mmCIF file of C-alpha atoms in Angstrom:
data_model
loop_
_atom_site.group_PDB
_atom_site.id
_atom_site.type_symbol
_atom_site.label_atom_id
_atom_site.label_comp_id
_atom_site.label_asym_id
_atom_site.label_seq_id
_atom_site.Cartn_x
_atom_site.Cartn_y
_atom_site.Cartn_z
ATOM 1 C CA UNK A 1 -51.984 -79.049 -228.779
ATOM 2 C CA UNK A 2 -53.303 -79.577 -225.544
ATOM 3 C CA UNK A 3 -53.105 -83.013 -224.074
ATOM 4 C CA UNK A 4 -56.807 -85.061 -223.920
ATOM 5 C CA UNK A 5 -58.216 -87.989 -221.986
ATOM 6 C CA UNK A 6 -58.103 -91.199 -224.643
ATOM 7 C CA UNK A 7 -60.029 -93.754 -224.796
ATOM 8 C CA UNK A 8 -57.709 -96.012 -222.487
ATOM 9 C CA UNK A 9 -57.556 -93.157 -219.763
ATOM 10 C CA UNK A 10 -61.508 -92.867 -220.296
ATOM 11 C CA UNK A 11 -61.524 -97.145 -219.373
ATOM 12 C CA UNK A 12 -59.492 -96.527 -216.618
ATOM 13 C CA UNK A 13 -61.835 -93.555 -215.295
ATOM 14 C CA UNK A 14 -64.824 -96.218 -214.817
ATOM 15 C CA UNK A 15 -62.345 -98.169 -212.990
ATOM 16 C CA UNK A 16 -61.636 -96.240 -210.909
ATOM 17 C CA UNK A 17 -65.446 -94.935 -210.322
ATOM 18 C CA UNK A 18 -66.306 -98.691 -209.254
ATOM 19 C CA UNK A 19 -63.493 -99.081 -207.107
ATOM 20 C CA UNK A 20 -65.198 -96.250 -205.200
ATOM 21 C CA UNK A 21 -68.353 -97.990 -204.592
ATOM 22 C CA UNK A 22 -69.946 -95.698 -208.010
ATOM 23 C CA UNK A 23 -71.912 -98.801 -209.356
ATOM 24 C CA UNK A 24 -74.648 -96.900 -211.341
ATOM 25 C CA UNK A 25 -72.968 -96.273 -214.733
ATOM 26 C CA UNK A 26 -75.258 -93.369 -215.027
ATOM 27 C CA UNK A 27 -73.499 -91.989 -212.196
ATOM 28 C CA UNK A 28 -70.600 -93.234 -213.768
ATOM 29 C CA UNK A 29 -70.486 -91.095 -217.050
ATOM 30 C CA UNK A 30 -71.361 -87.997 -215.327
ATOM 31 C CA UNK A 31 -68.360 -88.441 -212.543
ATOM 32 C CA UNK A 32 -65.840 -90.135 -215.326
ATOM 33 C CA UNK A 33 -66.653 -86.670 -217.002
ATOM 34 C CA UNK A 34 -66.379 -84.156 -214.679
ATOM 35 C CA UNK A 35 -62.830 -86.522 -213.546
ATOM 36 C CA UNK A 36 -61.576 -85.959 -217.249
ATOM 37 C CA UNK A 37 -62.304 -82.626 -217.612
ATOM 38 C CA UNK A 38 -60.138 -81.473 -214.384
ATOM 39 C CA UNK A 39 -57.672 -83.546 -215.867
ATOM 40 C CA UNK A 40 -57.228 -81.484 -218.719
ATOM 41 C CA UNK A 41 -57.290 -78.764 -217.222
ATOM 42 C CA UNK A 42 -54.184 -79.572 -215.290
ATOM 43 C CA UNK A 43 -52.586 -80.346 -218.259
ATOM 44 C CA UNK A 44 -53.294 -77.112 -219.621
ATOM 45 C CA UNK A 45 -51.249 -76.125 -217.226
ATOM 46 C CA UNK A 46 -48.591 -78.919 -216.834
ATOM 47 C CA UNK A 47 -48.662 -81.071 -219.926
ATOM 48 C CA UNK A 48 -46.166 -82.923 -218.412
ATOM 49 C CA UNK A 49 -48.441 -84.139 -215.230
ATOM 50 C CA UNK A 50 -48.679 -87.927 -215.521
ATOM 51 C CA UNK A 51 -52.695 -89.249 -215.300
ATOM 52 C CA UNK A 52 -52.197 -91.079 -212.120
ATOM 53 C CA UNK A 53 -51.168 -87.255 -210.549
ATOM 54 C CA UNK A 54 -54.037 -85.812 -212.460
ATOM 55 C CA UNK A 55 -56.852 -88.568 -211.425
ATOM 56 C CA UNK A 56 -55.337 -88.248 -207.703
ATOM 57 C CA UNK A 57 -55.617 -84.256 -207.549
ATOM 58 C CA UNK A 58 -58.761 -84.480 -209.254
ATOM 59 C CA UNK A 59 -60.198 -86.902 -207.145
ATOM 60 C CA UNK A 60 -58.928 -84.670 -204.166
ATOM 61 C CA UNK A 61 -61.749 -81.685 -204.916
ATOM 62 C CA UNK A 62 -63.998 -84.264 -204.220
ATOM 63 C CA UNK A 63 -63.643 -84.770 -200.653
ATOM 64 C CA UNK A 64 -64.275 -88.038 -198.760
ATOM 65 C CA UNK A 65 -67.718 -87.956 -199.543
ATOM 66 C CA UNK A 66 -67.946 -86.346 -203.189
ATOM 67 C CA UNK A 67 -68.852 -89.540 -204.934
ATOM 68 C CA UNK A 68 -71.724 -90.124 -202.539
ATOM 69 C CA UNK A 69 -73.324 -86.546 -203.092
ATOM 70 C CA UNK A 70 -73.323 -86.808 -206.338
ATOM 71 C CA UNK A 71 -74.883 -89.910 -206.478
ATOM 72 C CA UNK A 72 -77.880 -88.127 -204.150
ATOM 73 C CA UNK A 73 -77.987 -85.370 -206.242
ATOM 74 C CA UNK A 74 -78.773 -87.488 -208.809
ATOM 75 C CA UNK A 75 -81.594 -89.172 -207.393
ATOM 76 C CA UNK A 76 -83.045 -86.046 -206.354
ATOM 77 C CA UNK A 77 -82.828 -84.616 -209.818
ATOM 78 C CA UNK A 78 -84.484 -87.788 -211.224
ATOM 79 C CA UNK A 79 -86.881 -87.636 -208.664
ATOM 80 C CA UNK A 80 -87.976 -83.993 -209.443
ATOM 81 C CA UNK A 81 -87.879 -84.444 -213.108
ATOM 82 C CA UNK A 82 -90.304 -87.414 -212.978
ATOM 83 C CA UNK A 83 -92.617 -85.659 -210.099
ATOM 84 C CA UNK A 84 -92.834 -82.159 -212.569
ATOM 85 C CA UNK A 85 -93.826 -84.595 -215.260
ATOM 86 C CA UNK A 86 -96.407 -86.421 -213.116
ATOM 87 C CA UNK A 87 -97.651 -83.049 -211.920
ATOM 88 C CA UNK A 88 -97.831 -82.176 -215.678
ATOM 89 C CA UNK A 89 -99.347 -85.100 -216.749
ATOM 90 C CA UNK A 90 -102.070 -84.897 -214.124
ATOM 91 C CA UNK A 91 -102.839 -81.118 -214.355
ATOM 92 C CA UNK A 92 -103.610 -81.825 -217.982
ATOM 93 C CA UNK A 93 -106.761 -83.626 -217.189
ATOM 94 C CA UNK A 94 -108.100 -79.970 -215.635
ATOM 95 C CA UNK A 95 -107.323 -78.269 -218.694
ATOM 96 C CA UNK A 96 -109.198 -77.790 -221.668
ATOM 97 C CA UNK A 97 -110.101 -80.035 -223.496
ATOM 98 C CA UNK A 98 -109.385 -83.005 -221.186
ATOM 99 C CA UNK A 99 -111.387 -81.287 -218.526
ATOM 100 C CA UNK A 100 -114.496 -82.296 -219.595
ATOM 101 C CA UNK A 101 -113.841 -85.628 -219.112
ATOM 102 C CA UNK A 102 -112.927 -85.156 -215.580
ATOM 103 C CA UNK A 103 -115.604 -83.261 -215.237
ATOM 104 C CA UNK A 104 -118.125 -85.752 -216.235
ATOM 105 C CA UNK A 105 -116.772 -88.592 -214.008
ATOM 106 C CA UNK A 106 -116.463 -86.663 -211.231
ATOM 107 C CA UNK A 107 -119.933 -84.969 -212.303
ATOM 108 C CA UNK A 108 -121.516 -89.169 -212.547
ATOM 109 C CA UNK A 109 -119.369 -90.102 -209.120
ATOM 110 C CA UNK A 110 -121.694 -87.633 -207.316
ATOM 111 C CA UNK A 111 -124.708 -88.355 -208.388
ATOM 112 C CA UNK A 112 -124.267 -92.259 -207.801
ATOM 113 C CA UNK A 113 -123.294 -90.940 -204.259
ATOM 114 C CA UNK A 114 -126.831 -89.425 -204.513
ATOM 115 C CA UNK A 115 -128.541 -92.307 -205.726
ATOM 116 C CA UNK A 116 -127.011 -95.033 -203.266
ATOM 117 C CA UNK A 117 -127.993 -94.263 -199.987
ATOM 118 C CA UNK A 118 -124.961 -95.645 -198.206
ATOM 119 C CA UNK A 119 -121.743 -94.514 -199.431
ATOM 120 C CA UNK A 120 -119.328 -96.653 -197.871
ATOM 121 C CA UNK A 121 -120.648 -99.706 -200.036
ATOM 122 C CA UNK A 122 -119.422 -97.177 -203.423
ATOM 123 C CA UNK A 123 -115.795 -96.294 -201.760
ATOM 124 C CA UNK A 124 -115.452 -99.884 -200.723
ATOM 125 C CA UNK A 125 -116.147 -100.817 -204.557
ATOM 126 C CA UNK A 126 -113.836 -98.339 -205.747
ATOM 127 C CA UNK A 127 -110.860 -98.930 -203.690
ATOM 128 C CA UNK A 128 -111.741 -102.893 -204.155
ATOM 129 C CA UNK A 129 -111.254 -101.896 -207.552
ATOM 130 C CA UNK A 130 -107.992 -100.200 -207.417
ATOM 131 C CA UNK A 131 -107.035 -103.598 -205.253
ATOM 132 C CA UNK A 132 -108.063 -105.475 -208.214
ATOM 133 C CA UNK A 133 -106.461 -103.491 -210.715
ATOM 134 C CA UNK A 134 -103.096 -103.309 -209.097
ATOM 135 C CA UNK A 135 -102.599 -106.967 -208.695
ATOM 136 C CA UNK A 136 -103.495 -107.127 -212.460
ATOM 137 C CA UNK A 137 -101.024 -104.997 -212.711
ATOM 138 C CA UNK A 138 -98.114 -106.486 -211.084
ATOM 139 C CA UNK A 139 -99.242 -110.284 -213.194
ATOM 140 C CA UNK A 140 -100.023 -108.866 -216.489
ATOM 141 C CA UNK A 141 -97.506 -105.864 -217.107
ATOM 142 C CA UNK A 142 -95.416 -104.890 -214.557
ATOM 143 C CA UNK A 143 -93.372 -107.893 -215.830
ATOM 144 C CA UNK A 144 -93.246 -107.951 -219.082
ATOM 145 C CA UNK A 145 -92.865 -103.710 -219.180
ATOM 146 C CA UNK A 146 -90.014 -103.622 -216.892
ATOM 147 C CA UNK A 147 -86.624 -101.813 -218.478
ATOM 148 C CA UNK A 148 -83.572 -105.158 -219.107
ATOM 149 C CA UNK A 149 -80.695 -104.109 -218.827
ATOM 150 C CA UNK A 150 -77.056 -106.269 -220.339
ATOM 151 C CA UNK A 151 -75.924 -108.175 -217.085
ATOM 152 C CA UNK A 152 -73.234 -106.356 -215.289
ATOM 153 C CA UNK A 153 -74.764 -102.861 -215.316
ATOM 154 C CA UNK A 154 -76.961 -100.884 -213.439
ATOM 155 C CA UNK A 155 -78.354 -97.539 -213.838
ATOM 156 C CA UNK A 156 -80.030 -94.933 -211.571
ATOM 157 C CA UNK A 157 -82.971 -94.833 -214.085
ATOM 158 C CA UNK A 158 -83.816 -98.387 -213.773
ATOM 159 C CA UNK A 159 -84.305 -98.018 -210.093
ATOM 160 C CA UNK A 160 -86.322 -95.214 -210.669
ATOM 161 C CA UNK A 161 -88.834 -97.428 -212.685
ATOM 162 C CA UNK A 162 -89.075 -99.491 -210.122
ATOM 163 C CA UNK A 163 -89.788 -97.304 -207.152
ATOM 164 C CA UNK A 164 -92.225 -95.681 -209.370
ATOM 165 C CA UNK A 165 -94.083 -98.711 -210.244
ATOM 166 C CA UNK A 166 -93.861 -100.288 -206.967
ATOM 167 C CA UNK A 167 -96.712 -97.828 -205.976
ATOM 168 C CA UNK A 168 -99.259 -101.062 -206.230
ATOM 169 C CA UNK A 169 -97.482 -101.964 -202.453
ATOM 170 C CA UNK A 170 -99.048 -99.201 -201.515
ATOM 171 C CA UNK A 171 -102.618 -99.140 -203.361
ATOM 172 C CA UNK A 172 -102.869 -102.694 -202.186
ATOM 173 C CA UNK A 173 -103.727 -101.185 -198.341
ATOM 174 C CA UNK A 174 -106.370 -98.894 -199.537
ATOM 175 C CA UNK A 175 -109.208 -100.740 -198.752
ATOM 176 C CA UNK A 176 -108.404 -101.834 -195.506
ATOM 177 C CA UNK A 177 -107.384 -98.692 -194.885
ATOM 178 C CA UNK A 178 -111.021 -97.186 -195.654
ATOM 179 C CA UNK A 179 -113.131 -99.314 -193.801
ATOM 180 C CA UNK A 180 -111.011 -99.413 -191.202
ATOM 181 C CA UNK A 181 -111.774 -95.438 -191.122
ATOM 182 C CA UNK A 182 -115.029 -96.072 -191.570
ATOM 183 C CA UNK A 183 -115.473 -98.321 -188.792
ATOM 184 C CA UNK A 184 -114.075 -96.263 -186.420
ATOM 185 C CA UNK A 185 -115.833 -93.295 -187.146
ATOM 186 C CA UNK A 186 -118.661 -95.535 -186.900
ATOM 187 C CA UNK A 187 -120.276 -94.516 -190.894
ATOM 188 C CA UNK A 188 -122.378 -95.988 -193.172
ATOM 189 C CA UNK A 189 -123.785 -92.915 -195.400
ATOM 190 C CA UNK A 190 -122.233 -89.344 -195.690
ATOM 191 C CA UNK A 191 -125.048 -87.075 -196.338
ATOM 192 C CA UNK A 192 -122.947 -83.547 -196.464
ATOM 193 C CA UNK A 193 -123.676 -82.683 -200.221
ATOM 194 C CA UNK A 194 -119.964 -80.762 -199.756
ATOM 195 C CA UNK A 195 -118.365 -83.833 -198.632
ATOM 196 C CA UNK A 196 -120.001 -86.164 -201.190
ATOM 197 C CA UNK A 197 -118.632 -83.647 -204.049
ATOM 198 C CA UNK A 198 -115.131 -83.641 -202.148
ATOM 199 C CA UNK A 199 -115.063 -87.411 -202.122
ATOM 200 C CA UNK A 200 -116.103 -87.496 -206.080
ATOM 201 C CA UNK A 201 -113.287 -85.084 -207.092
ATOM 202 C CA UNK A 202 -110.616 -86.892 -204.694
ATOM 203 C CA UNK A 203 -111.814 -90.672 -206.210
ATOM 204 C CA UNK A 204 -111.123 -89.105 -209.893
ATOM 205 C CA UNK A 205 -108.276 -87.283 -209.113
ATOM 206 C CA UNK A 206 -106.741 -90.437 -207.281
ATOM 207 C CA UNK A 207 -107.316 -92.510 -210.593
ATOM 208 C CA UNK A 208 -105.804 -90.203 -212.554
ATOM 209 C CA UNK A 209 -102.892 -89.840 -210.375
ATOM 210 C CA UNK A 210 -102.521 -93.740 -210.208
ATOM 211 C CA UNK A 211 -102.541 -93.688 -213.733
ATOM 212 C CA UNK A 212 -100.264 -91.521 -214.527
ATOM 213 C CA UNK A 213 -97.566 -93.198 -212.161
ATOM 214 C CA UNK A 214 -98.418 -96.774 -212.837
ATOM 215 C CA UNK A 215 -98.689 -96.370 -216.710
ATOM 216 C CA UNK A 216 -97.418 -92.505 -217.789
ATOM 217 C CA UNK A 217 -94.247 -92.544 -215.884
ATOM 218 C CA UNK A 218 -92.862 -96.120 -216.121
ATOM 219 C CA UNK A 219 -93.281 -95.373 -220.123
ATOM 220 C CA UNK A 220 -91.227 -92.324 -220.268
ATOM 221 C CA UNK A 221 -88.893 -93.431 -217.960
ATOM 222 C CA UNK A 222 -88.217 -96.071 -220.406
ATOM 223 C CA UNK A 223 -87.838 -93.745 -223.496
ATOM 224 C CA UNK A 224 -85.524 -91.772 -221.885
ATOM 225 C CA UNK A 225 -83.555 -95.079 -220.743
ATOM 226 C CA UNK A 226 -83.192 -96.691 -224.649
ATOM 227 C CA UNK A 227 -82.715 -92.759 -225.722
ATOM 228 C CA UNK A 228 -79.525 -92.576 -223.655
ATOM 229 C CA UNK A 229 -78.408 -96.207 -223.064
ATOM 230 C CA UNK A 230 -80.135 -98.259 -225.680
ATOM 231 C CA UNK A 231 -77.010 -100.204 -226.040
ATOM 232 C CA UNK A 232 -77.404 -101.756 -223.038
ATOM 233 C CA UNK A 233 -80.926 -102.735 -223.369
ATOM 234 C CA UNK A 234 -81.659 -106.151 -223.303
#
């Protein structure tokens, strides 16, 4: 019977991955196994290769920088997975039957635009809005939501709920940012009918989008944490 990592070898394996600056233990338990499974494939061949011999050769395939890419890699996979489910997420509100809602906001945006002769006074109100909402946010649930995790370990997908979440950072320079624009294109009113309908669709679209990374995201980011590491979970 072919030799196998135990459970001592596997202890030693995480050792090892910290010694080598691998902090994340999600990063961990996807180097620890792709460590144990060259392992035993030497063994396959030399059963009588000690582990130290096995870990070192392993380790050599690598390169200098192994660890490190496969760290990024990570990231970028998280990164993608998240941004195909955001994409999903928000292309679901311009699909049947979630449409019509989208429709009709954007559909009432417009004809406010109509209605109130100088738009900047409706974009400053929404984006004051978003200000508002953000820092309402970051008090009343950013805080308590946030993924705990047992002191001692960190995890890729916990920083990934953070960067996502710390969008509000952002947000919180949007109304500045439009009268500012504003100001220097010297605009009180846009009368273009185009531009108006434009500016309704981008105002619902951007709410949605907020939405979905503020609120969507941050909860199935934190599924998928207690799904794979709810022992750590505080």
């Amino acid at each position: 019977m072919n030799r196998q990592i135990t459970n001592e070898e596997t202890d030693q394996l995480f050792q090892f991955c910290r010694r080598h600056y691998v902090y994340h233990y999600d990063v961990q338990v996807e180097l620890v196994d792709h460590l144990a499974s060259a392992i035993e494939e030497q063994w396959e061949e030399n059963p009588e290769l000690s582990f130290d011999e096995g870990l070192k050769n392993s380790f050599k395939k690598f390169g200098i920088h192994g660890f490190s890419k496969i760290k990024s890699q990570k990231v970028k996979e998280l990164r993608r997975k998240y941004n195909r489910l955001l994409w999903h997420y928000f292309l679901e509100f311009y699909r049947w039957p979630k449409v019509i809602t989208t429709f009709v906001c954007t559909l009432g945006l417009f004809l406010l635009f109509q209605v109130i002769e100088k738009s900047i006074w409706i974009i400053g109100s929404f984006m004051l809005l978003l200000f508002i909402g953000v820092i309402l946010y970051h008090f009343l649930i950013f805080k308590k939501a946030k993924i705990e995790a047992i002191p001692g370990k960190s995890f890729l997908l916990v920083d990934q709920y953070s960067r996502v979440t710390q969008t509000y950072s952002v947000i919180a320079q949007l109304p500045n940012i439009s009268f500012q624009t504003f100001n220097i294109l010297g605009l009180k009113s846009i009368e273009n009918i185009w531009i108006l309908l434009g500016l309704s669709f981008f105002m619902v679209a951007l709410t949605v989008l907020l939405y979905g990374q503020l609120f969507y995201l941050p909860k199935k980011i934190k599924e998928h944490f207690l799904e794979q590491f709810a022992e750590f979970a505080v």
